[in-house]
Coordinates of C-alpha atoms in Angstrom, one line a residue:
Chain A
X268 CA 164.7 19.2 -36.3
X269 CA 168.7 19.1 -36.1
X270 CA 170.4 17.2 -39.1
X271 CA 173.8 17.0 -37.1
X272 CA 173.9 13.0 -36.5
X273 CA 172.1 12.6 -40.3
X274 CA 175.1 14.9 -41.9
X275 CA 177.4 12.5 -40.3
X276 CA 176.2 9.9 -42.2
X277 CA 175.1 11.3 -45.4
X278 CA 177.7 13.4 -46.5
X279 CA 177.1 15.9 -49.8
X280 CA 180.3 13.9 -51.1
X281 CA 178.1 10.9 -51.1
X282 CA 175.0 12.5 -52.4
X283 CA 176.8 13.5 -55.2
X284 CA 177.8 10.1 -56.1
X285 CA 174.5 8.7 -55.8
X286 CA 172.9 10.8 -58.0
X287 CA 175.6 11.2 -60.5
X288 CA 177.2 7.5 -60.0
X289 CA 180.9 7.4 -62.4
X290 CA 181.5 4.3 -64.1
X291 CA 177.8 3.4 -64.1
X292 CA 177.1 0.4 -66.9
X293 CA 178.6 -2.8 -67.7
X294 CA 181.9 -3.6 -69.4
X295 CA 181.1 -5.4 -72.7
X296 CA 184.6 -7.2 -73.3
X297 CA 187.0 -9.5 -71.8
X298 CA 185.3 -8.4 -68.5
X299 CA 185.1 -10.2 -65.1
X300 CA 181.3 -10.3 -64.0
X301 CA 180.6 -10.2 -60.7
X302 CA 176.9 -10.4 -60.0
X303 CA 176.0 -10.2 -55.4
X304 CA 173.2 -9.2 -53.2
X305 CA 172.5 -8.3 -49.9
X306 CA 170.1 -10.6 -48.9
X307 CA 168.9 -8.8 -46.0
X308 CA 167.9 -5.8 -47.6
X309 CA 167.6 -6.7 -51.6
X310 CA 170.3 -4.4 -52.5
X311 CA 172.2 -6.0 -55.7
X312 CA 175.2 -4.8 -57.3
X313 CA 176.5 -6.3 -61.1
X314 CA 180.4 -5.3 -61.3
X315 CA 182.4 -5.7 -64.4
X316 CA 186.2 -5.3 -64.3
X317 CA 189.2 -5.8 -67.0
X318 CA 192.0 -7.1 -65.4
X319 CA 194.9 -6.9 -67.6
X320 CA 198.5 -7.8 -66.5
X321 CA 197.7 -7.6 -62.4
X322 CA 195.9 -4.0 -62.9
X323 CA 192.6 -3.3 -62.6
X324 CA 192.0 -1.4 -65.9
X325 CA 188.5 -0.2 -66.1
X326 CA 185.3 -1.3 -64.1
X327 CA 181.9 -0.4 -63.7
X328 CA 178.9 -1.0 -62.1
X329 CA 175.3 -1.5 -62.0
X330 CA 172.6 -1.9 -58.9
X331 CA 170.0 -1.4 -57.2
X332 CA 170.1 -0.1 -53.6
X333 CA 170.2 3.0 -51.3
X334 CA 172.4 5.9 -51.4
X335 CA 174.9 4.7 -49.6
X336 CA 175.6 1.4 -51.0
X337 CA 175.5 3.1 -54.4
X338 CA 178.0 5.5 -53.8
X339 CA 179.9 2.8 -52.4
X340 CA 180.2 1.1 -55.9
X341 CA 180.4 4.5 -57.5
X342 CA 183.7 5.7 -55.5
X343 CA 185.0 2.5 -55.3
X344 CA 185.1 1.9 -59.3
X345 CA 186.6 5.1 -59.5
X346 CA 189.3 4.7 -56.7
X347 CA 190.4 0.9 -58.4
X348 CA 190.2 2.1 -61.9
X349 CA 194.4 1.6 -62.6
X350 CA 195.5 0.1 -59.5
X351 CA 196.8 -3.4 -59.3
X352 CA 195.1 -5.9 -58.4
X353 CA 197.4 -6.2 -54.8
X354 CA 196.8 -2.2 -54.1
X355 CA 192.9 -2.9 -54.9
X356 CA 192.8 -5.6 -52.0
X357 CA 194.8 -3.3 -49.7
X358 CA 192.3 -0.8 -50.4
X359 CA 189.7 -3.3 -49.7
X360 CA 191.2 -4.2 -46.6
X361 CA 191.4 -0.4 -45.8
X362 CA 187.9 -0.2 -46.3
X363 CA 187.0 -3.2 -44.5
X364 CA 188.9 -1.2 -41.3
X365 CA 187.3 1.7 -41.7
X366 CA 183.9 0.7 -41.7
X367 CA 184.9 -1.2 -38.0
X368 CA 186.0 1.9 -36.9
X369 CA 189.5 0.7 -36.8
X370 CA 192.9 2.2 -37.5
X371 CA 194.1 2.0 -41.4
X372 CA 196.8 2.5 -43.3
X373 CA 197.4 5.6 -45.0
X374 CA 199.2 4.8 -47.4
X375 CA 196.4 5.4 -50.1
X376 CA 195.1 9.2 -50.6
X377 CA 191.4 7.5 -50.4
X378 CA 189.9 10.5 -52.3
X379 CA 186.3 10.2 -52.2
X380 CA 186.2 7.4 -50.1
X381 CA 186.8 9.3 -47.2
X382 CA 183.4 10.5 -47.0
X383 CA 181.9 7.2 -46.0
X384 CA 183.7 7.1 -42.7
X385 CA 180.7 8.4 -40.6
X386 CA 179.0 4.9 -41.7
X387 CA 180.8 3.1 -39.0
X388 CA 178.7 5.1 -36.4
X389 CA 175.4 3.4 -38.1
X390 CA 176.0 -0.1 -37.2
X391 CA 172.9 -1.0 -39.5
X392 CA 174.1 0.8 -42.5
X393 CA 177.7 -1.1 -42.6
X394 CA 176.7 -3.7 -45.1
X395 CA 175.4 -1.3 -47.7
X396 CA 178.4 0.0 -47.7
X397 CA 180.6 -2.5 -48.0
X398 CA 179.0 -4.2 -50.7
X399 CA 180.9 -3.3 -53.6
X400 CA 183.8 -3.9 -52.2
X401 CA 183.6 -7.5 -51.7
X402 CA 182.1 -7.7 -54.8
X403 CA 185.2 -6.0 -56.5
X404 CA 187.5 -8.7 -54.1
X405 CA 186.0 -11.7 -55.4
X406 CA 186.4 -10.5 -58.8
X407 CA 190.1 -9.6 -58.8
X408 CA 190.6 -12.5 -57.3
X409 CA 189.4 -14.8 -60.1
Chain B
X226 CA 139.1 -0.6 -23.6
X227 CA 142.6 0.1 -25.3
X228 CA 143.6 3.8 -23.9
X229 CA 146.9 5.1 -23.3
X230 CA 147.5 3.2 -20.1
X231 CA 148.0 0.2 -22.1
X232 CA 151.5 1.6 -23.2
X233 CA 152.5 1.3 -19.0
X234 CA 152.1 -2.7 -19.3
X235 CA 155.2 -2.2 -21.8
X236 CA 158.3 -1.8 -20.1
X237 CA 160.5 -1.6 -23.3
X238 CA 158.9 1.4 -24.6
X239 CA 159.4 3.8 -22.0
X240 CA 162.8 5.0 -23.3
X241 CA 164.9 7.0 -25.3
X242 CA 166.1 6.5 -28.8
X243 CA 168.9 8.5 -30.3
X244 CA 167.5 11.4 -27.9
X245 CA 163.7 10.8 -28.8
X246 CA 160.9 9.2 -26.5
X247 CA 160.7 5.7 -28.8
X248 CA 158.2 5.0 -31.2
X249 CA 157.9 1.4 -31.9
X250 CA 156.5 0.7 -35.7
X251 CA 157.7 -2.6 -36.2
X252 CA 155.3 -4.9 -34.8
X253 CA 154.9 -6.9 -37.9
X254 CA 158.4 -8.0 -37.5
X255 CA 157.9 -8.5 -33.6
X256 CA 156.2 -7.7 -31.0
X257 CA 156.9 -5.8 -27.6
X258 CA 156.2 -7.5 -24.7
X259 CA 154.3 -6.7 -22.1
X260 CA 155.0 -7.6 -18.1
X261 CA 152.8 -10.1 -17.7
X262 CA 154.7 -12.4 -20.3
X263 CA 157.9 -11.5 -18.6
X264 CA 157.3 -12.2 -15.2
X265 CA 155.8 -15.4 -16.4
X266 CA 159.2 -16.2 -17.7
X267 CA 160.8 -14.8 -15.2
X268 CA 158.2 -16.8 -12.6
X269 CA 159.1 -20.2 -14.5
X270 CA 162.6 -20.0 -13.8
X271 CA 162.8 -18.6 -10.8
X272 CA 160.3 -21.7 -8.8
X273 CA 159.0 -24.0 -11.3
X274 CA 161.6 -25.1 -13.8
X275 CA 162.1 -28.7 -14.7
X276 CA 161.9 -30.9 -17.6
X277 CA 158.2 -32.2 -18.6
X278 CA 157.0 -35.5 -19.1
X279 CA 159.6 -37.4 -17.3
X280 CA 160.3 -36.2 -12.9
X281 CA 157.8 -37.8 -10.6
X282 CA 159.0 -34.5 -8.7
X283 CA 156.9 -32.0 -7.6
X284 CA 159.1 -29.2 -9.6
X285 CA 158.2 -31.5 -13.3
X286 CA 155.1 -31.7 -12.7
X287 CA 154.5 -28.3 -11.8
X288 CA 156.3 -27.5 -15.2
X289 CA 153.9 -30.1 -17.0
X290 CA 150.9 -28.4 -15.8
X291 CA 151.9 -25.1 -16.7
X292 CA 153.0 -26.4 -20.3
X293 CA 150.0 -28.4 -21.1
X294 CA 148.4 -25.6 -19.7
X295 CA 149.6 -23.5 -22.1
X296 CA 148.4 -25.4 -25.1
X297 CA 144.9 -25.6 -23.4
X298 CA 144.8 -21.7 -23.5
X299 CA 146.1 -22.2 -27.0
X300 CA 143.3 -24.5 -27.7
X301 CA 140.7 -22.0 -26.4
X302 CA 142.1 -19.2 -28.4
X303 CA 141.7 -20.9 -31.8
X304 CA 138.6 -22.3 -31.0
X305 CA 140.2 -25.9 -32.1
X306 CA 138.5 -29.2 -30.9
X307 CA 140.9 -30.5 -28.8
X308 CA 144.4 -30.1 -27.2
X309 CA 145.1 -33.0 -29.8
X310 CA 145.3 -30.4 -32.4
X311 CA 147.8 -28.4 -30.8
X312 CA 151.2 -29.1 -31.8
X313 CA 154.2 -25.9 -30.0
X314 CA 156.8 -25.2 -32.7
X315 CA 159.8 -22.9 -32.4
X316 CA 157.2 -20.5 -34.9
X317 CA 154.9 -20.3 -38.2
X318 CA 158.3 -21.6 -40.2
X319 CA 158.4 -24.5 -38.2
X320 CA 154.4 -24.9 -38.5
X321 CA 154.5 -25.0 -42.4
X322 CA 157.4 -26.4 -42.7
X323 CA 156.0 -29.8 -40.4
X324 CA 153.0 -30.0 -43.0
X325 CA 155.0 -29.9 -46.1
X326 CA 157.6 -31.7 -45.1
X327 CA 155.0 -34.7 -43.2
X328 CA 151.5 -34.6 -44.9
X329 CA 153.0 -33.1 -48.2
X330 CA 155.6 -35.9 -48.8
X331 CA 152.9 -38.5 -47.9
X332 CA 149.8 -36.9 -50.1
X333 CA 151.6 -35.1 -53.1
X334 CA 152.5 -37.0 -56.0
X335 CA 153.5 -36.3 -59.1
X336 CA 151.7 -34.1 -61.3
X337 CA 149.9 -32.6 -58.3
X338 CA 149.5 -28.8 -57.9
X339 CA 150.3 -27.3 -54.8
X340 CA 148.7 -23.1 -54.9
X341 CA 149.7 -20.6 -53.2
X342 CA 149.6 -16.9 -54.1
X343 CA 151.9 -14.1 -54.3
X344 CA 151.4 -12.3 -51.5
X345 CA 152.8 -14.6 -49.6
X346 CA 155.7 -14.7 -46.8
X347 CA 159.0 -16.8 -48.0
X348 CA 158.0 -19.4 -45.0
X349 CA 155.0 -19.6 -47.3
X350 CA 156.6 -20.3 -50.4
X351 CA 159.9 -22.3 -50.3
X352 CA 159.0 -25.3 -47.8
X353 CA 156.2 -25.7 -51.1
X354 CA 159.2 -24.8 -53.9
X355 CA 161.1 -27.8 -51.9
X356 CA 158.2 -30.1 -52.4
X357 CA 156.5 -29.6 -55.6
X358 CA 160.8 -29.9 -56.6
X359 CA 161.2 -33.4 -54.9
X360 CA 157.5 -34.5 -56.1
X361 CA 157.7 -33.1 -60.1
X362 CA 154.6 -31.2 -58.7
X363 CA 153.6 -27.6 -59.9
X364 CA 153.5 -24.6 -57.8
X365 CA 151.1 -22.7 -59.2
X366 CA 150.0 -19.1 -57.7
X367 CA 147.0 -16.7 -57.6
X368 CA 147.6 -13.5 -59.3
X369 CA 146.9 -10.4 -57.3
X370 CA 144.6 -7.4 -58.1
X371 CA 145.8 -3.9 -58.7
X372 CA 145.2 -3.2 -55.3
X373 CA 146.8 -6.1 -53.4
X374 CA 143.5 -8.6 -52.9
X375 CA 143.1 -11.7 -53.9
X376 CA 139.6 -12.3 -56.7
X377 CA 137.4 -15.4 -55.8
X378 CA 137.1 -16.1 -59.4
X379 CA 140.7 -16.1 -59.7
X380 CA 140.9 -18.2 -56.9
X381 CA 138.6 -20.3 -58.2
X382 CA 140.2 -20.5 -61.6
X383 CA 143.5 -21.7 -60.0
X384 CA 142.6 -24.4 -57.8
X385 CA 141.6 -27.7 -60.0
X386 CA 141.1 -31.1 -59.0
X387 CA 144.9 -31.8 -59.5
X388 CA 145.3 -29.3 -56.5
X389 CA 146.3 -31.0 -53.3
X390 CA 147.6 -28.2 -51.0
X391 CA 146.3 -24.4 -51.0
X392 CA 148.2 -21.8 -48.3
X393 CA 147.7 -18.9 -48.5
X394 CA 148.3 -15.8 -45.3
X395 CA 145.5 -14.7 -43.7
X396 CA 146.5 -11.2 -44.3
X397 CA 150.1 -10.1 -45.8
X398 CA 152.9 -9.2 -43.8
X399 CA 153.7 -6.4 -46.7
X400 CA 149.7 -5.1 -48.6
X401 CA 148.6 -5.7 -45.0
X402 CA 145.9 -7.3 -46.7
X403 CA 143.2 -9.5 -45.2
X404 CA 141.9 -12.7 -47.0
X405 CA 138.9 -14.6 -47.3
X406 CA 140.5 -17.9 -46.0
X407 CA 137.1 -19.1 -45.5
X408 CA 135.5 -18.7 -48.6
X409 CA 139.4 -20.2 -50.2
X410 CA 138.7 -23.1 -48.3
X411 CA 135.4 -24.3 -49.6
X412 CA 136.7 -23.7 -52.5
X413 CA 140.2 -25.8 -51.6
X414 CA 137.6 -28.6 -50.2
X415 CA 135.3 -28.9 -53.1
X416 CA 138.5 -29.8 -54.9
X417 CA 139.9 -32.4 -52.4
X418 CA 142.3 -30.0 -51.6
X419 CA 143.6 -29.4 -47.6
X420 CA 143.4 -25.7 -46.7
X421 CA 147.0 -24.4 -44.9
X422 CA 146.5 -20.6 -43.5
X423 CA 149.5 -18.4 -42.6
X424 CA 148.1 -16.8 -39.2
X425 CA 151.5 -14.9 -38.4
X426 CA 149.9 -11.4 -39.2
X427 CA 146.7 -12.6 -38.4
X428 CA 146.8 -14.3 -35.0
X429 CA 148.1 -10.9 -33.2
X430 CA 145.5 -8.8 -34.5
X431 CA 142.2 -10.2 -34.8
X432 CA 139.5 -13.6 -34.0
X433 CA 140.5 -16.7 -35.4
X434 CA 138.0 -19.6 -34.9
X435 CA 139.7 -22.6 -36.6
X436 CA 136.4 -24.8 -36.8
X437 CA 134.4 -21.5 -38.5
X438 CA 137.4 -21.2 -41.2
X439 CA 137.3 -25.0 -41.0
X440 CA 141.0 -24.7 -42.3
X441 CA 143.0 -28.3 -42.4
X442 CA 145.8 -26.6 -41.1
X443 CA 147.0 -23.1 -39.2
X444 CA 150.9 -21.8 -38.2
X445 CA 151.3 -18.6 -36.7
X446 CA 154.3 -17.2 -34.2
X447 CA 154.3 -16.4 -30.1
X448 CA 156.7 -13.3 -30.8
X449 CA 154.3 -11.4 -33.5
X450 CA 151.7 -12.0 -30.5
X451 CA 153.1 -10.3 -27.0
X452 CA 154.7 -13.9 -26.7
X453 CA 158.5 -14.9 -26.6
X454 CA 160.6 -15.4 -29.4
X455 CA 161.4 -19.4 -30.6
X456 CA 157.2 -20.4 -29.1
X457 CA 154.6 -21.0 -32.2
X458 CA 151.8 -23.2 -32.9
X459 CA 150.6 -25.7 -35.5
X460 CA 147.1 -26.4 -35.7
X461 CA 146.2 -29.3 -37.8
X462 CA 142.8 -31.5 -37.7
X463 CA 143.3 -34.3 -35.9
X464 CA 142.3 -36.6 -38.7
X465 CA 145.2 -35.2 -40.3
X466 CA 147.6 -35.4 -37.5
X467 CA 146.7 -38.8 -36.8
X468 CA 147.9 -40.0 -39.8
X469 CA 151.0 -37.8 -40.5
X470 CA 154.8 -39.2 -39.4
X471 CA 156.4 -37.0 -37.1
X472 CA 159.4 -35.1 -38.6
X473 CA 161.7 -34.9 -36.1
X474 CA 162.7 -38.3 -33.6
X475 CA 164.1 -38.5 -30.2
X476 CA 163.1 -38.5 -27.0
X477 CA 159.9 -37.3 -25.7
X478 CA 158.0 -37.9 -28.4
X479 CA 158.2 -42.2 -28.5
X480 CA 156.5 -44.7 -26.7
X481 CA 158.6 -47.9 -27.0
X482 CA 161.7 -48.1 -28.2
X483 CA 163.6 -51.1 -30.2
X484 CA 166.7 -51.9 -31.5
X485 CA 165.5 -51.7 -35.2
X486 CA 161.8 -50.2 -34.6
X487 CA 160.2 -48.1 -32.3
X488 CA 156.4 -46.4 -31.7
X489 CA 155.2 -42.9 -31.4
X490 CA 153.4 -41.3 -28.8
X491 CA 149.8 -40.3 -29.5
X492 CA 148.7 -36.4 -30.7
X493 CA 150.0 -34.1 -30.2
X494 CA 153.5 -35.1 -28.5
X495 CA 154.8 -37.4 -31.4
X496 CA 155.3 -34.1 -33.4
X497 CA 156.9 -33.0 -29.8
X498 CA 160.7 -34.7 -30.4
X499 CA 163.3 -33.4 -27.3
X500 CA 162.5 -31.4 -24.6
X501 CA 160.4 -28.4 -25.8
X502 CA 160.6 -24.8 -25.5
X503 CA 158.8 -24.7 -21.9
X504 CA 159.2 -21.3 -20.9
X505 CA 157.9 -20.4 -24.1
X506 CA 155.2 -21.9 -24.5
X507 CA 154.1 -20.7 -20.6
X508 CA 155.0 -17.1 -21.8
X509 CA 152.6 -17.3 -25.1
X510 CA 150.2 -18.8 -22.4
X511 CA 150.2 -15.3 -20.7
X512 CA 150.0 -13.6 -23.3
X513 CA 147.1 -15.7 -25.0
X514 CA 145.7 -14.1 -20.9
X515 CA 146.6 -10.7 -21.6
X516 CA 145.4 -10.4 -25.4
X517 CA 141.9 -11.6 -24.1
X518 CA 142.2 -9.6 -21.7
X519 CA 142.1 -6.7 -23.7
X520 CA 140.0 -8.1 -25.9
X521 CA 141.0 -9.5 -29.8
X522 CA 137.8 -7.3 -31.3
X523 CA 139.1 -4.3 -29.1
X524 CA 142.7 -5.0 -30.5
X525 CA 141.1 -5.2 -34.3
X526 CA 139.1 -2.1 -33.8
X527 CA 142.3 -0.2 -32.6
X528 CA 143.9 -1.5 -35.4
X529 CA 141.5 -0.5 -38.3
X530 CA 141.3 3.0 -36.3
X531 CA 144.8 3.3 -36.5
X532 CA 145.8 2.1 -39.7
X533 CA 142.8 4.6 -41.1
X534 CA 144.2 7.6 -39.9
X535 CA 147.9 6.8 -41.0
X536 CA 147.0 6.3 -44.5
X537 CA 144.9 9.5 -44.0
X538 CA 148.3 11.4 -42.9
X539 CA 151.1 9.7 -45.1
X540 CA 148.6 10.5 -48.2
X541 CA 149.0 14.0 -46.8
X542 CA 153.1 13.9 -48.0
X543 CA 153.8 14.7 -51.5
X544 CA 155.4 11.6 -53.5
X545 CA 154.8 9.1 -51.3
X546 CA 153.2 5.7 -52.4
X547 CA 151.1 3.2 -50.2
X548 CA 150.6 -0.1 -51.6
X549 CA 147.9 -2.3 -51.0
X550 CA 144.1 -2.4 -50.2
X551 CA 142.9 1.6 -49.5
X552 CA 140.0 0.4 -47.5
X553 CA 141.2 0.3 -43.8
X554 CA 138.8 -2.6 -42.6
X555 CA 140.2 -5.0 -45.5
X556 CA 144.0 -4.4 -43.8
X557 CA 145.6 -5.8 -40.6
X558 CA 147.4 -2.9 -38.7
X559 CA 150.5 -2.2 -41.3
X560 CA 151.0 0.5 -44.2
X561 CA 154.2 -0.1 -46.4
X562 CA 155.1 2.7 -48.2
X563 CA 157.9 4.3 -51.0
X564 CA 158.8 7.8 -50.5
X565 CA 159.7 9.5 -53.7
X566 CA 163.1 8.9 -54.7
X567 CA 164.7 8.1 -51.2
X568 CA 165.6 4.4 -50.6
X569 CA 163.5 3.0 -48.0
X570 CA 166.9 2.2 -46.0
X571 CA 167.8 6.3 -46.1
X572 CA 164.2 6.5 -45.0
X573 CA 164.4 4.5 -42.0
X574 CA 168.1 5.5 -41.1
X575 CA 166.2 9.0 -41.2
X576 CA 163.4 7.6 -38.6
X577 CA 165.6 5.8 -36.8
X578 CA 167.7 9.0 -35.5
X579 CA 164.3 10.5 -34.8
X580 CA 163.7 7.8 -32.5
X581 CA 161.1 5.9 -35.0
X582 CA 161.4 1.9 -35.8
X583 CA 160.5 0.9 -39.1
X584 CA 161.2 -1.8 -41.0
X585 CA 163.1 -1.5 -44.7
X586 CA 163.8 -4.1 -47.2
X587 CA 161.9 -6.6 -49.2
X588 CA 159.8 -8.2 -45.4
X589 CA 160.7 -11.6 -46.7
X590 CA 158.8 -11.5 -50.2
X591 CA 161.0 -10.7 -52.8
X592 CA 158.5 -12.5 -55.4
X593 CA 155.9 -10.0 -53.9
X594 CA 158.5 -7.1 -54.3
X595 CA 158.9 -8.3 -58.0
X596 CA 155.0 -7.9 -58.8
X597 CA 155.2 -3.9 -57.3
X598 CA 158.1 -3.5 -59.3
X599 CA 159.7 -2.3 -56.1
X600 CA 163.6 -3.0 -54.9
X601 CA 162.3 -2.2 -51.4
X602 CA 159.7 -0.9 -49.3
X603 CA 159.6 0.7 -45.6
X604 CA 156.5 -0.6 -43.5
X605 CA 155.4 0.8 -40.4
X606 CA 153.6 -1.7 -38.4
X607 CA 151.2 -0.9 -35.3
X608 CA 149.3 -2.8 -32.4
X609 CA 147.3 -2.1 -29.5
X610 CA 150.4 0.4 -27.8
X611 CA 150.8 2.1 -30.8
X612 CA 148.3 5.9 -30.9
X613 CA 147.9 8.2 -33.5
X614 CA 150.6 10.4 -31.5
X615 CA 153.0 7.7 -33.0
X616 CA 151.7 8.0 -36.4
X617 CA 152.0 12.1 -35.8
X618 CA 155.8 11.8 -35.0
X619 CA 156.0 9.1 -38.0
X620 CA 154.5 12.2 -40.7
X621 CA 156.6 14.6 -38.9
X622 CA 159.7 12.1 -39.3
X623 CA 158.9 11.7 -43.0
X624 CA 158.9 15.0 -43.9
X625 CA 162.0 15.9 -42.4
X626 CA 163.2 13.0 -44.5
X627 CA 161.6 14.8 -47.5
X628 CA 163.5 17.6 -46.5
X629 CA 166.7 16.3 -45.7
X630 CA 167.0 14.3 -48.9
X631 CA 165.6 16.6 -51.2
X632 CA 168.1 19.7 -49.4
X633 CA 170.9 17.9 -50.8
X634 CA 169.9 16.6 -54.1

């Protein structure tokens, strides 16, 4: 059986995220909570970020989910971590664009990110991905 | 008999899916259709469409016949009484919803129980949530056994004199599970209770004689059944019905009409309100013809067949889990699985570009997810087009999951 359309998706980049997820936990102090689900699916994602002076200073994450909404969160936190809050939005909206399979920006080096560019071929999978993200939004945004 | 011909009658699965012949295991979600039921649409509103009840044209009355029809063959399928007890909803949601919402605000007071169980569908839980919330009522539910069936004696311990309401699914949409609905209605009855059965996985796949269950009420869904989407039925005893206030007001469903007060039509059109899904209900007509046809027994056995030699096969893959009842002949035609590590949605991503439909998530139970201490699940589902040829390219599917996943961890 040919893996071709499956490697499109499910990048090693991504597999390495989901099994060894950075910033995995929750932020004890002075954190914004952000707690969402997808209620189509069950996956659930519990962000904590410490905003400081318009910049994102640290977050992490907890969840439950599949691989790709988990390395979601996981290269997310990591891309964020020391931004401002206005460059994590862009990012977001980057993100947003990317998983439409529209033209973005590229302004940002988007790192890891990257990788989850073949998601906008799986229709279906679009939501996993972008869970964290909006998570991350609404909390930068408190 | 049920032999491979009966695939030809199904015009959706002859094709290609991400460069493989389609295999459809997601019948529990919906159903494929088979021609009959579309050219009955397609029949409908090509000579005969008009509104019902109302024209003294040919065209209306030719679309009342075939609608009342309809619920005749609905009738006849149930084994109910009377057309009386025949009410068309837009599906089982609708069906429970109409008996909380009507005989549940009129009979539950407070300090009332309402059981349920939890194996059941959320259609089957929150429209009872809502009322045991609005009544100060308790929702109380049977705990399952280790393997996904319900215990009489738990049953038993559960329902009390205090219990007005008991629903519970004839078999679950996620254990697959089949329950004694009879035996939980005696036991509902000799408690003053009114039995409510969830027939959406139950009225696709097997018998269902209303009078022999002697359940006071029955929902279940044209689309899980070879019927269109947005068609389903409530059953309810007409010494029920007769009593209950419809839920929804309009036209249609009145018989004179005041300035400050108005009257209802008799059973079953004052639960009826606007003008009803026709083409619908003449398309879960045909297929009420085409499941006899075939035969429900012939269906069931197929079924039990099937779902035997799946769980023979999937046991066959390292790490993977199957949850519920082992015994094929206590399950309706569904296994839901875990494989390993994988998440069920990497699973069925997998299956999907191998041309395979299965369904991934939590199927609408998350408080059943929460006893199996499971996120998600994937669930094949099968009926009378599905062969084990299906279930062969499902295993093979799996495993190149397996391999895929476990390649790059």
């Amino acid at each position: 059986m040919s893996f071709n359309n499956l490697d499109q998706l499910y990048r090693s980049v991504i597999m390495d995220h989901y099994k060894n997820p950075r910033n995995k936990g929750s932020l004890e102090t002075d954190a914004v909570t952000i707690d969402m689900n997808n209620p189509t699916c069950g996956d659930r994602i519990h962000l904590t970020l410490k905003v400081n002076d318009g910049v994102v200073e640290d977050a992490k994450f907890d969840g439950e989910g599949c691989s790709i909404s988990m390395s979601s969160a996981s290269m997310m936190t990591q891309i964020i971590k020391g931004k401002k809050v206005a460059e994590a939005l862009e990012l977001a909206d980057i993100f947003s664009k990317m998983m439409m399979g529209e033209e973005y920006s590229d302004k940002y080096d988007l790192e890891d990110v990257e990788a989850l560019q073949g998601v906008s071929q799986f229709p279906a999978r679009i939501k996993c991905a972008t869970l964290a993200w909006k998570a991350m939004e609404k909390g930068v945004k408190e | 008999m049920i032999n491979k011909d009966i695939k030809s009658y199904f015009p959706i699965l002859n094709q290609q899916v991400n460069g493989h012949p389609l295999v459809y295991l997601d019948s529990a979600a919906t159903s494929q259709k088979p021609i009959q039921v579309i050219e009955a649409i397609k029949h409908y509103y090509e000579f005969d469409n008009s509104n019902v009840h109302r024209g003294v044209h040919t065209l209306g009355n030719r679309a009342t016949d075939k609608y009342e029809g309809a619920r005749e063959k609905v009738r006849n399928f149930i084994n109910a009484k009377t057309t009386e007890e025949i009410i068309f909803t837009r599906g089982t949601t609708t069906a429970l919803n109409t008996v909380a919402s009507s005989y549940g605000r009129a009979n539950v007071e407070q300090g009332d129980e309402i059981v349920i169980t939890h194996m059941e569908h959320h259609s089957n839980i929150i429209p009872w949530q809502q009322l045991a919330k609005e009544k100060n009522a308790t929702l109380k539910y049977i705990d399952l056994e280790a393997d996904g069936t319900l215990d009489l004696e738990k049953v038993r311990a559960t329902i009390t004199p205090k219990t007005k309401i008991v629903s519970v699914s004839m078999a679950s949409n996620v254990l697959g599970t089949i329950n004694p609905i009879k035996e939980i209605a005696k036991i509902a009855h000799a408690n003053g209770a009114v039995m409510v059965a969830d027939g959406a996985q139950a009225a696709p796949h097997m018998k269902i004689d209303v009078q022999d269950l002697d359940v006071d009420f029955l929902g279940f869904s044209g689309h899980k059944m070879c019927g269109p989407t947005g068609i389903g039925v409530l059953y309810g005893k007409k010494e029920h019905l007769e009593k209950m206030e419809p839920i929804e007001f309009g036209g249609e469903m009145i018989d004179f009409v005041g300035l400050h007060d108005s009257t209802w039509k008799e059973l079953p059109w004052k639960f009826e309100g606007g003008t009803p899904i026709i083409a619908g209900a003449i398309g879960l007509g045909a297929a009420i013809d085409f499941l006899t046809e075939v035969g429900l027994d012939n269906i069931a056995k197929h079924e039990h067949a099937l779902v035997g030699y799946a769980m023979d096969q999937l046991e066959t893959i390292d790490g993977l889990k199957i949850f519920g009842p082992r015994d094929p002949m206590k399950r309706c035609g569904l296994v839901t699985f875990n494989l390993d590590d994988v998440h069920p949605h990497d699973v069925a991503t997998v299956l999907d570009m191998n041309g395979i439909a299965v369904r991934a998530g939590h199927h609408c139970a998350q408080p059943l997810m929460k006893c199996l201490q499971q996120v998600a699940t994937a669930r094949a589902s099968f009926y009378l087009y599905n062969t084990e040829e299906d279930i062969d390219r499902l295993v093979a599917g799996l495993r190149s999951a397996k391999e895929y996943f476990g390649d790059v961890f």
